[in-house]
Amino acid sequence: MSDEFEVDFFSDSRYEELTAEISYRGQILCQLNKDKGVDSIEIEFFSDSRILPETVEMKFPVDDFLKILMQTKDELIG
């Protein structure tokens, strides 16, 4: 799996439970939360970008993205 994905777990004031943010090459992609329970994990995609020194092309293998999503979901539940 690509090491260009990064996951940060943190407490977001918009949610009661722990959340996880997935970034690609420093640019935020989405956030997962489990406020509705472990069987109803929600994903929120972000249209706004972080200001980075250079543009990040948001193009990557779908299998890598699915793997990081499932890994993050499992860790968020665990």
Coordinates of N, CA and C in Angstrom, one line a residue:
M1 N 0.8 -1.2 0.0 CA 0.0 0.0 0.0 C 0.9 1.2 0.0
S2 N 0.4 2.3 -0.6 CA 1.1 3.5 -0.7 C 1.4 4.1 0.6
D3 N 2.7 4.5 0.9 CA 3.0 5.2 2.1 C 2.7 6.7 2.0
E4 N 2.0 7.1 1.0 CA 1.7 8.5 0.8 C 0.4 8.9 1.5
F5 N -0.3 7.9 2.0 CA -1.5 8.1 2.8 C -1.1 8.3 4.3
E6 N -1.8 9.1 5.0 CA -1.5 9.3 6.4 C -2.9 9.4 7.1
V7 N -2.9 8.8 8.3 CA -4.1 8.8 9.1 C -3.8 9.4 10.5
D8 N -4.7 10.3 10.9 CA -4.6 11.0 12.2 C -5.9 10.7 12.9
F9 N -5.8 10.2 14.1 CA -6.9 10.0 15.0 C -7.0 11.2 16.0
F10 N -8.2 11.8 16.2 CA -8.3 12.9 17.1 C -9.7 13.1 17.5
S11 N -9.9 14.0 18.5 CA -11.2 14.3 18.9 C -11.7 15.6 18.3
D12 N -12.7 15.6 17.5 CA -13.3 16.7 16.8 C -14.5 17.2 17.5
S13 N -14.6 18.5 17.8 CA -15.7 19.0 18.6 C -17.1 18.8 17.9
R14 N -17.1 18.5 16.7 CA -18.4 18.3 16.0 C -18.9 16.9 16.3
Y15 N -18.1 16.0 16.8 CA -18.5 14.6 17.1 C -18.3 14.2 18.5
E16 N -19.1 13.3 19.0 CA -18.9 12.8 20.4 C -17.8 11.8 20.5
E17 N -17.6 11.0 19.5 CA -16.6 9.9 19.5 C -15.3 10.4 18.8
L18 N -14.3 9.5 18.9 CA -13.0 9.7 18.2 C -13.3 9.7 16.7
T19 N -12.5 10.5 16.0 CA -12.6 10.6 14.5 C -11.2 10.2 13.9
A20 N -11.2 10.0 12.6 CA -10.0 9.7 11.9 C -10.0 10.5 10.6
E21 N -8.9 11.1 10.3 CA -8.7 11.9 9.1 C -7.7 11.2 8.2
I22 N -8.1 11.1 7.0 CA -7.1 10.4 6.0 C -6.7 11.5 5.0
S23 N -5.4 11.6 4.9 CA -4.7 12.6 4.0 C -3.9 11.8 2.9
Y24 N -3.7 12.4 1.8 CA -2.9 11.9 0.7 C -1.8 12.9 0.4
R25 N -0.6 12.6 0.6 CA 0.5 13.5 0.3 C 0.3 14.9 0.9
G26 N -0.2 14.8 2.2 CA -0.4 16.0 3.0 C -1.7 16.7 2.8
Q27 N -2.5 16.3 1.7 CA -3.8 17.0 1.5 C -4.9 16.1 2.0
I28 N -5.8 16.7 2.8 CA -6.9 16.0 3.4 C -7.8 15.5 2.4
L29 N -8.2 14.2 2.6 CA -9.2 13.6 1.7 C -10.6 13.5 2.4
C30 N -10.6 12.9 3.6 CA -11.8 12.6 4.2 C -11.7 12.4 5.7
Q31 N -12.8 12.3 6.4 CA -12.8 12.0 7.8 C -13.8 11.0 8.1
L32 N -13.5 10.0 9.0 CA -14.4 9.0 9.4 C -14.8 9.2 10.8
N33 N -16.1 9.0 11.1 CA -16.6 9.1 12.5 C -17.5 7.9 12.8
K34 N -17.6 7.6 14.1 CA -18.4 6.5 14.6 C -19.5 7.0 15.5
D35 N -20.0 8.2 15.4 CA -21.0 8.7 16.3 C -22.3 7.9 16.2
K36 N -22.6 7.3 15.1 CA -23.8 6.5 14.9 C -23.6 5.0 15.2
G37 N -22.5 4.7 15.8 CA -22.2 3.3 16.1 C -21.2 2.7 15.2
V38 N -20.6 1.5 15.6 CA -19.6 0.9 14.8 C -20.1 0.2 13.6
D39 N -21.4 0.0 13.5 CA -22.0 -0.6 12.3 C -22.5 0.5 11.3
S40 N -22.3 1.8 11.7 CA -22.7 2.9 10.8 C -21.6 3.9 10.7
I41 N -20.4 3.5 10.5 CA -19.3 4.5 10.4 C -19.6 5.4 9.2
E42 N -19.5 6.7 9.4 CA -19.7 7.7 8.3 C -18.4 8.2 7.8
I43 N -18.4 8.6 6.5 CA -17.3 9.2 5.9 C -17.7 10.6 5.3
E44 N -16.9 11.5 5.6 CA -17.1 12.9 5.0 C -16.0 13.3 4.2
F45 N -16.2 13.6 2.9 CA -15.2 14.1 2.0 C -15.1 15.6 2.0
F46 N -13.9 16.1 1.9 CA -13.7 17.5 2.0 C -13.4 18.1 0.6
S47 N -14.1 19.2 0.3 CA -13.9 19.8 -1.0 C -12.9 21.0 -0.9
D48 N -12.7 21.4 0.4 CA -11.7 22.5 0.6 C -10.3 21.8 0.8
S49 N -9.3 22.5 0.5 CA -7.9 22.0 0.5 C -7.1 22.7 1.5
R50 N -6.1 22.0 2.0 CA -5.0 22.7 2.8 C -4.2 23.5 1.8
I51 N -3.6 24.5 2.3 CA -2.7 25.3 1.5 C -1.3 24.7 1.7
L52 N -0.9 24.1 0.6 CA 0.4 23.4 0.6 C 1.4 24.1 -0.4
P53 N 2.7 23.9 -0.2 CA 3.6 24.6 -1.1 C 3.5 24.2 -2.6
E54 N 3.0 23.0 -2.8 CA 2.8 22.6 -4.2 C 1.5 21.9 -4.3
T55 N 1.0 21.8 -5.5 CA -0.3 21.2 -5.8 C -0.2 19.7 -5.7
V56 N -1.1 19.0 -5.1 CA -1.2 17.6 -4.9 C -2.2 17.0 -5.9
E57 N -1.8 16.2 -6.8 CA -2.7 15.5 -7.7 C -3.4 14.4 -7.0
M58 N -4.7 14.5 -6.8 CA -5.5 13.6 -6.1 C -5.9 12.4 -6.9
K59 N -4.9 11.7 -7.3 CA -5.1 10.5 -8.2 C -4.2 9.4 -7.6
F60 N -4.8 8.3 -7.3 CA -4.1 7.1 -6.7 C -4.9 5.9 -7.0
P61 N -4.2 4.7 -6.8 CA -4.9 3.4 -7.0 C -6.1 3.2 -6.1
V62 N -7.2 2.8 -6.6 CA -8.4 2.6 -5.8 C -8.2 1.6 -4.8
D63 N -7.5 0.5 -5.1 CA -7.2 -0.5 -4.1 C -6.4 0.0 -2.9
D64 N -5.5 0.9 -3.1 CA -4.8 1.5 -2.0 C -5.7 2.3 -1.1
F65 N -6.6 3.1 -1.8 CA -7.6 3.9 -1.0 C -8.5 3.0 -0.2
L66 N -9.0 1.9 -0.8 CA -9.9 1.0 -0.1 C -9.2 0.4 1.1
K67 N -8.0 0.0 0.9 CA -7.2 -0.6 2.0 C -7.0 0.3 3.1
I68 N -6.7 1.6 2.9 CA -6.5 2.6 3.9 C -7.8 2.9 4.6
L69 N -8.9 2.9 3.8 CA -10.2 3.1 4.4 C -10.6 2.0 5.4
M70 N -10.4 0.8 5.0 CA -10.8 -0.4 5.8 C -9.9 -0.5 7.0
Q71 N -8.6 -0.2 6.9 CA -7.6 -0.2 8.0 C -8.0 0.8 9.0
T72 N -8.3 2.0 8.5 CA -8.7 3.1 9.4 C -10.0 2.8 10.1
K73 N -11.0 2.3 9.4 CA -12.3 1.9 10.0 C -12.0 0.9 11.2
D74 N -11.2 -0.1 10.9 CA -10.9 -1.2 11.9 C -10.3 -0.6 13.1
E75 N -9.3 0.3 12.9 CA -8.6 1.0 14.0 C -9.5 1.9 14.8
L76 N -10.4 2.6 14.1 CA -11.4 3.5 14.8 C -12.3 2.7 15.6
I77 N -12.8 1.5 15.2 CA -13.7 0.7 16.0 C -13.0 0.1 17.1
G78 N -11.7 -0.4 16.9 CA -10.9 -1.2 17.8 C -10.6 -0.5 19.1

